[in-house]
mmCIF file of C-alpha atoms and ligand atoms in Angstrom:
data_model
loop_
_atom_site.group_PDB
_atom_site.id
_atom_site.type_symbol
_atom_site.label_atom_id
_atom_site.label_comp_id
_atom_site.label_asym_id
_atom_site.label_seq_id
_atom_site.Cartn_x
_atom_site.Cartn_y
_atom_site.Cartn_z
ATOM 1 C CA UNK A 1 -11.910 -21.909 28.995
ATOM 2 C CA UNK A 2 -14.020 -22.745 25.970
ATOM 3 C CA UNK A 3 -14.406 -20.154 23.227
ATOM 4 C CA UNK A 4 -17.748 -18.326 23.306
ATOM 5 C CA UNK A 5 -19.982 -19.167 20.391
ATOM 6 C CA UNK A 6 -23.170 -17.383 19.375
ATOM 7 C CA UNK A 7 -26.133 -19.375 18.114
ATOM 8 C CA UNK A 8 -29.771 -18.911 17.163
ATOM 9 C CA UNK A 9 -32.198 -21.577 18.381
ATOM 10 C CA UNK A 10 -35.392 -21.794 16.329
ATOM 11 C CA UNK A 11 -38.276 -23.899 17.634
ATOM 12 C CA UNK A 12 -42.018 -23.345 17.868
ATOM 13 C CA UNK A 13 -42.198 -25.032 21.281
ATOM 14 C CA UNK A 14 -41.772 -22.381 24.008
ATOM 15 C CA UNK A 15 -40.737 -24.808 26.742
ATOM 16 C CA UNK A 16 -38.112 -26.502 24.535
ATOM 17 C CA UNK A 17 -36.575 -23.135 23.601
ATOM 18 C CA UNK A 18 -36.617 -22.030 27.247
ATOM 19 C CA UNK A 19 -34.937 -25.071 28.778
ATOM 20 C CA UNK A 20 -32.439 -25.746 26.002
ATOM 21 C CA UNK A 21 -31.279 -22.128 25.778
ATOM 22 C CA UNK A 22 -30.871 -21.940 29.559
ATOM 23 C CA UNK A 23 -28.751 -25.090 29.626
ATOM 24 C CA UNK A 24 -26.662 -24.091 26.597
ATOM 25 C CA UNK A 25 -25.944 -20.689 28.153
ATOM 26 C CA UNK A 26 -24.211 -22.460 31.026
ATOM 27 C CA UNK A 27 -21.830 -24.031 28.491
ATOM 28 C CA UNK A 28 -20.308 -20.801 27.051
ATOM 29 C CA UNK A 29 -22.912 -20.686 24.315
ATOM 30 C CA UNK A 30 -24.600 -17.362 23.727
ATOM 31 C CA UNK A 31 -28.161 -18.209 22.648
ATOM 32 C CA UNK A 32 -30.691 -16.088 20.769
ATOM 33 C CA UNK A 33 -34.110 -17.644 20.196
ATOM 34 C CA UNK A 34 -36.871 -17.411 17.603
ATOM 35 C CA UNK A 35 -40.273 -19.106 17.493
ATOM 36 C CA UNK A 36 -40.447 -19.541 13.707
ATOM 37 C CA UNK A 37 -38.548 -19.145 10.444
ATOM 38 C CA UNK A 38 -39.736 -15.622 9.715
ATOM 39 C CA UNK A 39 -38.706 -14.322 13.142
ATOM 40 C CA UNK A 40 -35.373 -16.135 12.736
ATOM 41 C CA UNK A 41 -34.641 -14.398 9.415
ATOM 42 C CA UNK A 42 -35.576 -11.007 10.852
ATOM 43 C CA UNK A 43 -33.244 -11.601 13.771
ATOM 44 C CA UNK A 44 -30.352 -12.702 11.545
ATOM 45 C CA UNK A 45 -30.728 -9.479 9.619
ATOM 46 C CA UNK A 46 -30.013 -7.468 12.761
ATOM 47 C CA UNK A 47 -27.885 -9.744 14.853
ATOM 48 C CA UNK A 48 -25.297 -12.029 13.275
ATOM 49 C CA UNK A 49 -24.719 -15.498 14.755
ATOM 50 C CA UNK A 50 -22.328 -18.316 13.859
ATOM 51 C CA UNK A 51 -24.651 -21.318 14.092
ATOM 52 C CA UNK A 52 -28.431 -21.790 13.722
ATOM 53 C CA UNK A 53 -30.058 -24.781 15.415
ATOM 54 C CA UNK A 54 -33.530 -25.226 14.017
ATOM 55 C CA UNK A 55 -36.441 -27.594 14.344
ATOM 56 C CA UNK A 56 -37.524 -28.960 10.977
ATOM 57 C CA UNK A 57 -41.196 -29.360 11.692
ATOM 58 C CA UNK A 58 -42.609 -25.911 12.334
ATOM 59 C CA UNK A 59 -45.832 -24.219 11.255
ATOM 60 C CA UNK A 60 -45.406 -21.706 8.404
ATOM 61 C CA UNK A 61 -41.861 -21.898 7.146
ATOM 62 C CA UNK A 62 -40.325 -25.307 7.946
ATOM 63 C CA UNK A 63 -36.687 -25.857 8.922
ATOM 64 C CA UNK A 64 -35.684 -27.024 5.423
ATOM 65 C CA UNK A 65 -36.982 -23.806 3.840
ATOM 66 C CA UNK A 66 -35.275 -21.774 6.593
ATOM 67 C CA UNK A 67 -32.023 -23.632 5.861
ATOM 68 C CA UNK A 68 -32.375 -22.796 2.154
ATOM 69 C CA UNK A 69 -32.876 -19.107 2.852
ATOM 70 C CA UNK A 70 -30.013 -18.963 5.357
ATOM 71 C CA UNK A 71 -27.623 -20.647 2.903
ATOM 72 C CA UNK A 72 -28.693 -18.203 0.224
ATOM 73 C CA UNK A 73 -28.327 -15.060 2.328
ATOM 74 C CA UNK A 74 -25.767 -15.992 4.988
ATOM 75 C CA UNK A 75 -23.543 -18.693 3.452
ATOM 76 C CA UNK A 76 -21.091 -18.562 6.386
ATOM 77 C CA UNK A 77 -23.654 -19.602 8.992
ATOM 78 C CA UNK A 78 -23.713 -23.330 9.807
ATOM 79 C CA UNK A 79 -27.144 -24.895 10.355
ATOM 80 C CA UNK A 80 -27.933 -27.891 12.590
ATOM 81 C CA UNK A 81 -31.370 -29.435 12.026
ATOM 82 C CA UNK A 82 -33.475 -31.053 14.718
ATOM 83 C CA UNK A 83 -35.729 -33.713 13.208
ATOM 84 C CA UNK A 84 -38.416 -35.970 14.603
ATOM 85 C CA UNK A 85 -37.666 -39.676 15.058
ATOM 86 C CA UNK A 86 -40.006 -40.732 12.333
ATOM 87 C CA UNK A 87 -38.769 -38.058 9.929
ATOM 88 C CA UNK A 88 -35.022 -38.734 9.758
ATOM 89 C CA UNK A 89 -35.246 -38.432 5.964
ATOM 90 C CA UNK A 90 -35.685 -34.656 6.577
ATOM 91 C CA UNK A 91 -32.193 -34.676 8.010
ATOM 92 C CA UNK A 92 -30.762 -36.338 4.917
ATOM 93 C CA UNK A 93 -32.521 -33.791 2.719
ATOM 94 C CA UNK A 94 -31.119 -31.050 4.950
ATOM 95 C CA UNK A 95 -27.550 -32.301 4.547
ATOM 96 C CA UNK A 96 -28.032 -32.202 0.791
ATOM 97 C CA UNK A 97 -29.230 -28.601 1.210
ATOM 98 C CA UNK A 98 -26.038 -27.627 3.032
ATOM 99 C CA UNK A 99 -26.849 -28.313 6.704
ATOM 100 C CA UNK A 100 -23.840 -28.994 8.922
ATOM 101 C CA UNK A 101 -25.607 -32.007 10.491
ATOM 102 C CA UNK A 102 -28.919 -33.156 11.951
ATOM 103 C CA UNK A 103 -29.919 -34.546 15.349
ATOM 104 C CA UNK A 104 -33.099 -36.430 16.131
ATOM 105 C CA UNK A 105 -35.379 -35.273 18.903
ATOM 106 C CA UNK A 106 -35.413 -35.747 21.822
ATOM 107 C CA UNK A 107 -31.954 -34.248 21.760
ATOM 108 C CA UNK A 108 -29.333 -35.165 24.258
ATOM 109 C CA UNK A 109 -27.760 -31.913 25.473
ATOM 110 C CA UNK A 110 -24.128 -33.109 25.376
ATOM 111 C CA UNK A 111 -24.632 -34.254 21.838
ATOM 112 C CA UNK A 112 -26.045 -30.885 20.815
ATOM 113 C CA UNK A 113 -23.224 -28.977 22.549
ATOM 114 C CA UNK A 114 -20.614 -31.063 20.781
ATOM 115 C CA UNK A 115 -22.285 -30.561 17.372
ATOM 116 C CA UNK A 116 -22.455 -26.788 17.956
ATOM 117 C CA UNK A 117 -18.765 -26.747 18.877
ATOM 118 C CA UNK A 118 -17.838 -28.749 15.785
ATOM 119 C CA UNK A 119 -19.804 -26.332 13.612
ATOM 120 C CA UNK A 120 -17.994 -23.412 15.305
ATOM 121 C CA UNK A 121 -14.630 -25.033 14.589
ATOM 122 C CA UNK A 122 -15.557 -25.466 10.946
ATOM 123 C CA UNK A 123 -16.449 -21.767 10.731
ATOM 124 C CA UNK A 124 -13.213 -20.714 12.370
ATOM 125 C CA UNK A 125 -11.183 -23.023 10.131
ATOM 126 C CA UNK A 126 -12.866 -21.537 7.062
ATOM 127 C CA UNK A 127 -12.186 -18.004 8.340
ATOM 128 C CA UNK A 128 -8.498 -18.832 8.904
ATOM 129 C CA UNK A 129 -8.237 -20.356 5.437
ATOM 130 C CA UNK A 130 -9.745 -17.236 3.928
ATOM 131 C CA UNK A 131 -7.425 -14.950 5.890
ATOM 132 C CA UNK A 132 -4.428 -16.994 4.830
ATOM 133 C CA UNK A 133 -5.522 -16.916 1.179
ATOM 134 C CA UNK A 134 -6.008 -13.134 1.355
ATOM 135 C CA UNK A 135 -2.591 -12.692 2.979
ATOM 136 C CA UNK A 136 -0.972 -14.886 0.321
ATOM 137 C CA UNK A 137 -2.700 -12.928 -2.431
ATOM 138 C CA UNK A 138 -1.541 -9.607 -0.970
ATOM 139 C CA UNK A 139 2.021 -10.877 -0.681
ATOM 140 C CA UNK A 140 1.954 -12.124 -4.269
ATOM 141 C CA UNK A 141 0.647 -8.772 -5.487
ATOM 142 C CA UNK A 142 3.340 -6.971 -3.490
ATOM 143 C CA UNK A 143 6.020 -9.226 -4.946
ATOM 144 C CA UNK A 144 4.700 -8.667 -8.448
ATOM 145 C CA UNK A 145 4.869 -4.898 -7.973
ATOM 146 C CA UNK A 146 8.384 -5.070 -6.514
ATOM 147 C CA UNK A 147 9.603 -7.320 -9.313
ATOM 148 C CA UNK A 148 7.978 -5.127 -11.928
ATOM 149 C CA UNK A 149 9.551 -2.017 -10.467
ATOM 150 C CA UNK A 150 12.942 -3.688 -10.274
ATOM 151 C CA UNK A 151 12.684 -4.810 -13.913
ATOM 152 C CA UNK A 152 11.553 -1.375 -15.037
ATOM 153 C CA UNK A 153 14.356 0.197 -13.041
ATOM 154 C CA UNK A 154 17.020 -2.037 -14.554
ATOM 155 C CA UNK A 155 15.760 -1.295 -18.037
ATOM 156 C CA UNK A 156 15.378 2.430 -17.478
ATOM 157 C CA UNK A 157 18.796 2.832 -15.928
ATOM 158 C CA UNK A 158 20.363 0.760 -18.721
ATOM 159 C CA UNK A 159 18.765 3.025 -21.312
ATOM 160 C CA UNK A 160 19.904 6.126 -19.419
ATOM 161 C CA UNK A 161 23.456 4.837 -19.414
ATOM 162 C CA UNK A 162 23.410 4.149 -23.160
ATOM 163 C CA UNK A 163 21.865 7.517 -23.977
ATOM 164 C CA UNK A 164 24.339 9.537 -21.951
ATOM 165 C CA UNK A 165 27.200 9.434 -24.479
ATOM 166 C CA UNK A 166 25.217 10.333 -27.624
ATOM 167 C CA UNK A 167 23.593 13.064 -25.556
ATOM 168 C CA UNK A 168 26.961 14.551 -24.688
ATOM 169 C CA UNK A 169 27.892 14.477 -28.396
ATOM 170 C CA UNK A 170 24.668 16.278 -29.392
ATOM 171 C CA UNK A 171 25.186 18.878 -26.691
ATOM 172 C CA UNK A 172 28.788 19.499 -27.669
ATOM 173 C CA UNK A 173 27.958 19.685 -31.370
ATOM 174 C CA UNK A 174 25.099 22.125 -30.737
ATOM 175 C CA UNK A 175 27.496 24.309 -28.737
ATOM 176 C CA UNK A 176 30.035 24.147 -31.551
ATOM 177 C CA UNK A 177 27.409 25.124 -34.137
ATOM 178 C CA UNK A 178 26.317 28.038 -31.975
ATOM 179 C CA UNK A 179 29.937 29.164 -31.729
ATOM 180 C CA UNK A 180 30.366 29.067 -35.512
ATOM 181 C CA UNK A 181 27.041 30.784 -36.080
ATOM 182 C CA UNK A 182 28.170 33.589 -33.785
ATOM 183 C CA UNK A 183 31.241 34.346 -35.943
ATOM 184 C CA UNK A 184 31.299 37.533 -37.995
ATOM 185 C CA UNK A 185 31.599 35.822 -41.355
ATOM 186 C CA UNK A 186 28.334 33.974 -40.603
ATOM 187 C CA UNK A 187 26.317 37.161 -40.102
ATOM 188 C CA UNK A 188 24.955 36.990 -43.632
ATOM 189 C CA UNK A 189 23.956 33.301 -43.546
ATOM 190 C CA UNK A 190 20.389 32.981 -44.922
ATOM 191 C CA UNK A 191 17.661 32.136 -42.330
ATOM 192 C CA UNK A 192 20.120 32.632 -39.501
ATOM 193 C CA UNK A 193 17.338 33.190 -36.946
ATOM 194 C CA UNK A 194 15.681 29.883 -37.935
ATOM 195 C CA UNK A 195 18.969 28.106 -37.361
ATOM 196 C CA UNK A 196 19.280 29.723 -33.937
ATOM 197 C CA UNK A 197 15.751 28.697 -33.077
ATOM 198 C CA UNK A 198 16.511 25.123 -34.083
ATOM 199 C CA UNK A 199 19.656 25.170 -31.936
ATOM 200 C CA UNK A 200 17.629 26.444 -28.981
ATOM 201 C CA UNK A 201 15.201 23.570 -29.360
ATOM 202 C CA UNK A 202 18.046 21.070 -29.532
ATOM 203 C CA UNK A 203 19.567 22.494 -26.363
ATOM 204 C CA UNK A 204 16.262 22.473 -24.451
ATOM 205 C CA UNK A 205 15.642 18.887 -25.554
ATOM 206 C CA UNK A 206 19.127 17.832 -24.525
ATOM 207 C CA UNK A 207 18.732 19.504 -21.133
ATOM 208 C CA UNK A 208 15.519 17.608 -20.523
ATOM 209 C CA UNK A 209 17.051 14.306 -21.568
ATOM 210 C CA UNK A 210 20.050 15.066 -19.331
ATOM 211 C CA UNK A 211 17.727 15.611 -16.369
ATOM 212 C CA UNK A 212 16.274 12.177 -16.937
ATOM 213 C CA UNK A 213 19.598 10.401 -17.295
ATOM 214 C CA UNK A 214 21.029 12.382 -14.394
ATOM 215 C CA UNK A 215 18.191 11.280 -12.074
ATOM 216 C CA UNK A 216 18.498 7.667 -13.138
ATOM 217 C CA UNK A 217 22.266 7.509 -13.043
ATOM 218 C CA UNK A 218 22.431 9.323 -9.737
ATOM 219 C CA UNK A 219 20.580 6.279 -8.589
ATOM 220 C CA UNK A 220 22.942 3.655 -9.971
ATOM 221 C CA UNK A 221 26.389 5.148 -10.255
ATOM 222 C CA UNK A 222 27.037 4.890 -6.552
ATOM 223 C CA UNK A 223 28.798 1.586 -6.815
ATOM 224 C CA UNK A 224 31.056 2.944 -4.126
ATOM 225 C CA UNK A 225 28.158 3.997 -1.870
ATOM 226 C CA UNK A 226 29.610 5.860 1.050
ATOM 227 C CA UNK A 227 29.050 5.211 4.672
ATOM 228 C CA UNK A 228 30.192 8.367 6.385
ATOM 229 C CA UNK A 229 28.849 10.337 9.305
ATOM 230 C CA UNK A 230 25.986 12.343 7.852
ATOM 231 C CA UNK A 231 25.206 15.868 8.969
ATOM 232 C CA UNK A 232 21.459 15.649 8.387
ATOM 233 C CA UNK A 233 20.519 19.167 9.575
ATOM 234 C CA UNK A 234 23.106 20.564 7.150
ATOM 235 C CA UNK A 235 21.825 18.431 4.253
ATOM 236 C CA UNK A 236 18.277 19.583 5.001
ATOM 237 C CA UNK A 237 19.422 23.229 4.986
ATOM 238 C CA UNK A 238 21.290 22.700 1.721
ATOM 239 C CA UNK A 239 18.242 21.166 0.061
ATOM 240 C CA UNK A 240 15.939 23.892 1.390
ATOM 241 C CA UNK A 241 18.438 26.446 0.081
ATOM 242 C CA UNK A 242 18.092 24.992 -3.412
ATOM 243 C CA UNK A 243 14.337 25.556 -3.504
ATOM 244 C CA UNK A 244 14.346 28.781 -1.500
ATOM 245 C CA UNK A 245 13.855 31.097 -4.475
ATOM 246 C CA UNK A 246 10.796 29.253 -5.723
ATOM 247 C CA UNK A 247 9.346 28.937 -2.207
ATOM 248 C CA UNK A 248 9.785 32.655 -1.481
ATOM 249 C CA UNK A 249 8.343 33.536 -4.877
ATOM 250 C CA UNK A 250 5.233 31.427 -4.147
ATOM 251 C CA UNK A 251 4.899 32.751 -0.597
ATOM 252 C CA UNK A 252 5.384 29.330 1.019
ATOM 253 C CA UNK A 253 6.286 29.245 4.698
ATOM 254 C CA UNK A 254 9.058 26.792 5.602
ATOM 255 C CA UNK A 255 8.945 25.329 9.120
ATOM 256 C CA UNK A 256 11.851 23.378 10.581
ATOM 257 C CA UNK A 257 11.266 20.879 13.365
ATOM 258 C CA UNK A 258 14.832 19.653 13.693
ATOM 259 C CA UNK A 259 15.641 17.861 16.930
ATOM 260 C CA UNK A 260 19.180 17.093 18.076
ATOM 261 C CA UNK A 261 19.953 13.469 17.243
ATOM 262 C CA UNK A 262 20.813 11.061 20.020
ATOM 263 C CA UNK A 263 23.507 9.315 17.994
ATOM 264 C CA UNK A 264 25.278 10.038 14.687
ATOM 265 C CA UNK A 265 23.995 8.481 11.461
ATOM 266 C CA UNK A 266 26.389 6.746 9.086
ATOM 267 C CA UNK A 267 25.143 6.620 5.534
ATOM 268 C CA UNK A 268 25.715 8.113 2.087
ATOM 269 C CA UNK A 269 25.334 11.920 2.267
ATOM 270 C CA UNK A 270 25.214 12.383 -1.526
ATOM 271 C CA UNK A 271 22.339 10.007 -1.965
ATOM 272 C CA UNK A 272 20.507 11.389 1.056
ATOM 273 C CA UNK A 273 20.866 14.861 -0.403
ATOM 274 C CA UNK A 274 19.214 13.647 -3.611
ATOM 275 C CA UNK A 275 16.351 12.123 -1.585
ATOM 276 C CA UNK A 276 15.804 15.339 0.362
ATOM 277 C CA UNK A 277 15.958 17.473 -2.732
ATOM 278 C CA UNK A 278 13.445 15.287 -4.593
ATOM 279 C CA UNK A 279 10.967 15.288 -1.715
ATOM 280 C CA UNK A 280 11.306 18.978 -0.903
ATOM 281 C CA UNK A 281 11.056 19.941 -4.587
ATOM 282 C CA UNK A 282 7.873 17.894 -4.939
ATOM 283 C CA UNK A 283 6.419 19.592 -1.861
ATOM 284 C CA UNK A 284 7.220 23.043 -3.263
ATOM 285 C CA UNK A 285 5.695 22.139 -6.632
ATOM 286 C CA UNK A 286 2.506 20.858 -4.964
ATOM 287 C CA UNK A 287 2.060 23.781 -2.582
ATOM 288 C CA UNK A 288 0.411 27.004 -3.546
ATOM 289 C CA UNK A 289 0.789 30.526 -2.172
ATOM 290 C CA UNK A 290 0.210 30.827 1.552
ATOM 291 C CA UNK A 291 0.974 27.136 2.036
ATOM 292 C CA UNK A 292 3.407 25.584 4.460
ATOM 293 C CA UNK A 293 6.149 22.969 4.232
ATOM 294 C CA UNK A 294 7.401 21.376 7.414
ATOM 295 C CA UNK A 295 10.611 19.395 7.624
ATOM 296 C CA UNK A 296 10.917 17.123 10.640
ATOM 297 C CA UNK A 297 14.064 15.368 11.812
ATOM 298 C CA UNK A 298 14.167 13.247 14.942
ATOM 299 C CA UNK A 299 15.706 10.121 16.420
ATOM 300 C CA UNK A 300 13.673 6.936 16.410
ATOM 301 C CA UNK A 301 14.389 3.401 17.531
ATOM 302 C CA UNK A 302 17.408 2.212 15.514
ATOM 303 C CA UNK A 303 17.823 5.334 13.409
ATOM 304 C CA UNK A 304 16.281 8.586 12.297
ATOM 305 C CA UNK A 305 13.017 9.793 10.878
ATOM 306 C CA UNK A 306 12.774 12.545 8.302
ATOM 307 C CA UNK A 307 9.384 13.864 7.364
ATOM 308 C CA UNK A 308 8.456 16.342 4.642
ATOM 309 C CA UNK A 309 4.914 17.645 5.137
ATOM 310 C CA UNK A 310 3.143 20.028 2.875
ATOM 311 C CA UNK A 311 -0.237 21.707 2.778
ATOM 312 C CA UNK A 312 -0.382 21.352 -0.999
ATOM 313 C CA UNK A 313 -2.831 19.854 -3.438
ATOM 314 C CA UNK A 314 -2.461 16.292 -2.135
ATOM 315 C CA UNK A 315 -2.432 13.041 -4.075
ATOM 316 C CA UNK A 316 -5.678 11.367 -5.226
ATOM 317 C CA UNK A 317 -6.029 7.772 -3.935
ATOM 318 C CA UNK A 318 -5.923 6.375 -7.484
ATOM 319 C CA UNK A 319 -2.434 7.912 -7.961
ATOM 320 C CA UNK A 320 -1.040 6.702 -4.645
ATOM 321 C CA UNK A 321 -0.072 3.285 -6.031
ATOM 322 C CA UNK A 322 1.696 4.826 -8.993
ATOM 323 C CA UNK A 323 3.752 7.692 -7.589
ATOM 324 C CA UNK A 324 6.839 5.515 -7.011
ATOM 325 C CA UNK A 325 6.722 4.059 -10.522
ATOM 326 C CA UNK A 326 9.250 5.382 -13.025
ATOM 327 C CA UNK A 327 7.901 8.044 -15.394
ATOM 328 C CA UNK A 328 4.646 8.572 -13.500
ATOM 329 C CA UNK A 329 4.065 12.297 -13.380
ATOM 330 C CA UNK A 330 1.079 14.636 -13.266
ATOM 331 C CA UNK A 331 3.204 17.609 -14.236
ATOM 332 C CA UNK A 332 2.876 19.256 -17.643
ATOM 333 C CA UNK A 333 4.793 17.611 -20.483
ATOM 334 C CA UNK A 334 8.408 18.667 -20.294
ATOM 335 C CA UNK A 335 8.104 19.798 -16.651
ATOM 336 C CA UNK A 336 8.482 16.590 -14.655
ATOM 337 C CA UNK A 337 10.369 13.406 -15.450
ATOM 338 C CA UNK A 338 8.333 11.248 -13.071
ATOM 339 C CA UNK A 339 11.596 9.769 -11.840
ATOM 340 C CA UNK A 340 12.045 11.688 -8.594
ATOM 341 C CA UNK A 341 10.145 9.345 -6.303
ATOM 342 C CA UNK A 342 11.208 6.215 -8.158
ATOM 343 C CA UNK A 343 14.860 7.141 -7.668
ATOM 344 C CA UNK A 344 14.191 8.245 -4.099
ATOM 345 C CA UNK A 345 12.653 4.900 -3.223
ATOM 346 C CA UNK A 346 15.535 3.033 -4.887
ATOM 347 C CA UNK A 347 18.061 4.989 -2.832
ATOM 348 C CA UNK A 348 16.175 4.520 0.433
ATOM 349 C CA UNK A 349 15.826 0.775 -0.203
ATOM 350 C CA UNK A 350 19.545 0.479 -0.759
ATOM 351 C CA UNK A 351 20.373 2.542 2.301
ATOM 352 C CA UNK A 352 18.285 0.111 4.337
ATOM 353 C CA UNK A 353 15.522 2.617 5.126
ATOM 354 C CA UNK A 354 11.817 2.941 4.439
ATOM 355 C CA UNK A 355 9.654 5.533 2.748
ATOM 356 C CA UNK A 356 5.917 6.016 3.120
ATOM 357 C CA UNK A 357 3.515 8.488 1.613
ATOM 358 C CA UNK A 358 0.207 9.660 3.043
ATOM 359 C CA UNK A 359 -2.032 12.251 1.540
ATOM 360 C CA UNK A 360 -5.429 13.883 1.687
ATOM 361 C CA UNK A 361 -6.423 15.528 -1.557
ATOM 362 C CA UNK A 362 -6.941 19.225 -0.990
ATOM 363 C CA UNK A 363 -5.181 19.155 2.399
ATOM 364 C CA UNK A 364 -1.618 18.057 1.729
ATOM 365 C CA UNK A 365 0.855 15.199 1.780
ATOM 366 C CA UNK A 366 3.354 13.663 4.153
ATOM 367 C CA UNK A 367 6.423 11.718 3.064
ATOM 368 C CA UNK A 368 8.111 9.843 5.897
ATOM 369 C CA UNK A 369 11.589 8.423 5.513
ATOM 370 C CA UNK A 370 13.403 6.333 8.063
ATOM 371 C CA UNK A 371 17.084 5.579 7.869
ATOM 372 C CA UNK A 372 19.020 3.115 9.967
ATOM 373 C CA UNK A 373 21.711 4.512 12.216
ATOM 374 C CA UNK A 374 24.324 2.706 10.189
ATOM 375 C CA UNK A 375 23.877 1.254 6.748
ATOM 376 C CA UNK A 376 25.787 -1.714 5.428
ATOM 377 C CA UNK A 377 27.507 -0.934 2.158
ATOM 378 C CA UNK A 378 26.003 -3.206 -0.449
ATOM 379 C CA UNK A 379 27.437 -3.517 -3.909
ATOM 380 C CA UNK A 380 25.058 -1.980 -6.376
ATOM 381 C CA UNK A 381 24.104 -4.792 -8.718
ATOM 382 C CA UNK A 382 22.787 -2.598 -11.508
ATOM 383 C CA UNK A 383 25.783 -0.307 -11.371
ATOM 384 C CA UNK A 384 28.248 -3.159 -11.417
ATOM 385 C CA UNK A 385 26.436 -4.687 -14.377
ATOM 386 C CA UNK A 386 26.582 -1.394 -16.221
ATOM 387 C CA UNK A 387 30.182 -0.701 -15.365
ATOM 388 C CA UNK A 388 31.642 -3.970 -16.546
ATOM 389 C CA UNK A 389 33.113 -2.384 -19.701
HETATM 390 N N1 ATP B 401 4.240 16.364 -2.157
HETATM 391 C C1 ATP B 401 3.445 16.014 -3.171
HETATM 392 N N2 ATP B 401 2.193 16.496 -3.266
HETATM 393 C C2 ATP B 401 1.356 16.138 -4.285
HETATM 394 N N3 ATP B 401 1.702 15.277 -5.271
HETATM 395 C C3 ATP B 401 2.946 14.751 -5.223
HETATM 396 C C4 ATP B 401 3.879 15.067 -4.193
HETATM 397 N N4 ATP B 401 5.008 14.382 -4.419
HETATM 398 C C5 ATP B 401 4.794 13.662 -5.536
HETATM 399 N N5 ATP B 401 3.566 13.884 -6.033
HETATM 400 C C6 ATP B 401 2.955 13.259 -7.220
HETATM 401 O O1 ATP B 401 3.777 12.188 -7.632
HETATM 402 C C7 ATP B 401 4.185 12.356 -8.984
HETATM 403 C C8 ATP B 401 5.552 11.729 -9.169
HETATM 404 O O2 ATP B 401 6.522 12.433 -8.440
HETATM 405 P P1 ATP B 401 8.031 12.351 -8.894
HETATM 406 O O3 ATP B 401 8.867 13.158 -7.981
HETATM 407 O O4 ATP B 401 8.393 10.922 -9.090
HETATM 408 O O5 ATP B 401 8.012 12.979 -10.372
HETATM 409 P P2 ATP B 401 7.723 14.488 -10.757
HETATM 410 O O6 ATP B 401 7.854 15.355 -9.559
HETATM 411 O O7 ATP B 401 6.446 14.517 -11.504
HETATM 412 O O8 ATP B 401 8.911 14.779 -11.775
HETATM 413 P P3 ATP B 401 10.375 15.332 -11.357
HETATM 414 O O9 ATP B 401 10.714 14.671 -10.071
HETATM 415 O O10 ATP B 401 11.265 14.983 -12.471
HETATM 416 O O11 ATP B 401 10.206 16.820 -11.209
HETATM 417 C C9 ATP B 401 4.114 13.851 -9.215
HETATM 418 O O12 ATP B 401 3.952 14.182 -10.567
HETATM 419 C C10 ATP B 401 2.874 14.219 -8.389
HETATM 420 O O13 ATP B 401 1.689 13.899 -9.086
HETATM 421 MG MG1 MG B 402 9.615 15.150 -8.329
#
């Protein structure tokens, strides 16, 4: 069965249009007709075709001018010119102007059919090439993003590791200073309250830095990633428990749609807990009073699906691409690290799962995680690099 092709036949001779279109229709060619160039252009505006077959010699706009206008406005359409015997030079001019080919009248039907088919093949080939180029471009962009994220991740986790020790020293020293400052003999120290204020600031700063390193290192220190039977409903409850106070305070309703799992899941419960906590915390932060957070757990082909839905503020489309990048946050300075989703995605990738985000600004967001029923323990490259000495 030959592929259907749609053409426009333009000729000022009624009988020619009538007979040729009737005969072409019998050959899986869908034919529209026009009596002159102007009518042809009007038709193309409303009704796209793949190939135009046009007479060159027509009153008003001739075929060469029609070809020019088609190439200008519809570059994907292929044009076949029909020239008179004595005017074959028109055909040559047409080819220069971008025509697919020209045939001299009187036209032999088989010849015309074969030219139309060749033009159709050229169009389809060009379409395939374009699709392939687009696909390749998308893949390259995706790879660039993945590589960039991986590089950023390696750097960020390396920095976190290096900062952890000096941070512990600062924290310990601040505690020691506070202890000394609290002693009786220090009661008369000048500007004591200023010193206390400075210590407070140091401690708040250290806490914030610790949150950052904790997130990042939680993500890499699992060189010995576990693969144990995971009690997902319990982990969900635990994570909900950790945000309960804030949720109650904001008047957020928590809905559980937890279905019994068909088969147990073997994975790393500690890392899954961190994923759940990050996603549920984000949902609570994004949802205002009277909102709702729904946690779904169910079996799917090959594993489980966990979904955290909220009726919160949503994520604007221009942020969607960035939310998994490290340090991207819309929270006030000092409130969010912007590492939650980055770490979450890293964990899910390593556990062999997937994570997807969907959102409608003003309506809410949905984060969907899938985990395989059993995850292969993979040595954590970053962690092993960091732990070599
Ligand atoms: N459920 C959600 N609803 C609306 N926006 C969200 C949601 N989850 C994430 N976001 C957006 O993605 C950004 C990045 O999230 P991520 O968890 O990585 O960092 P954070 O929440 O800002 O900081 P932290 O996790 O340290 O508290 C958030 O600042 C927010 O803009
Ligand atoms: Mg977060």
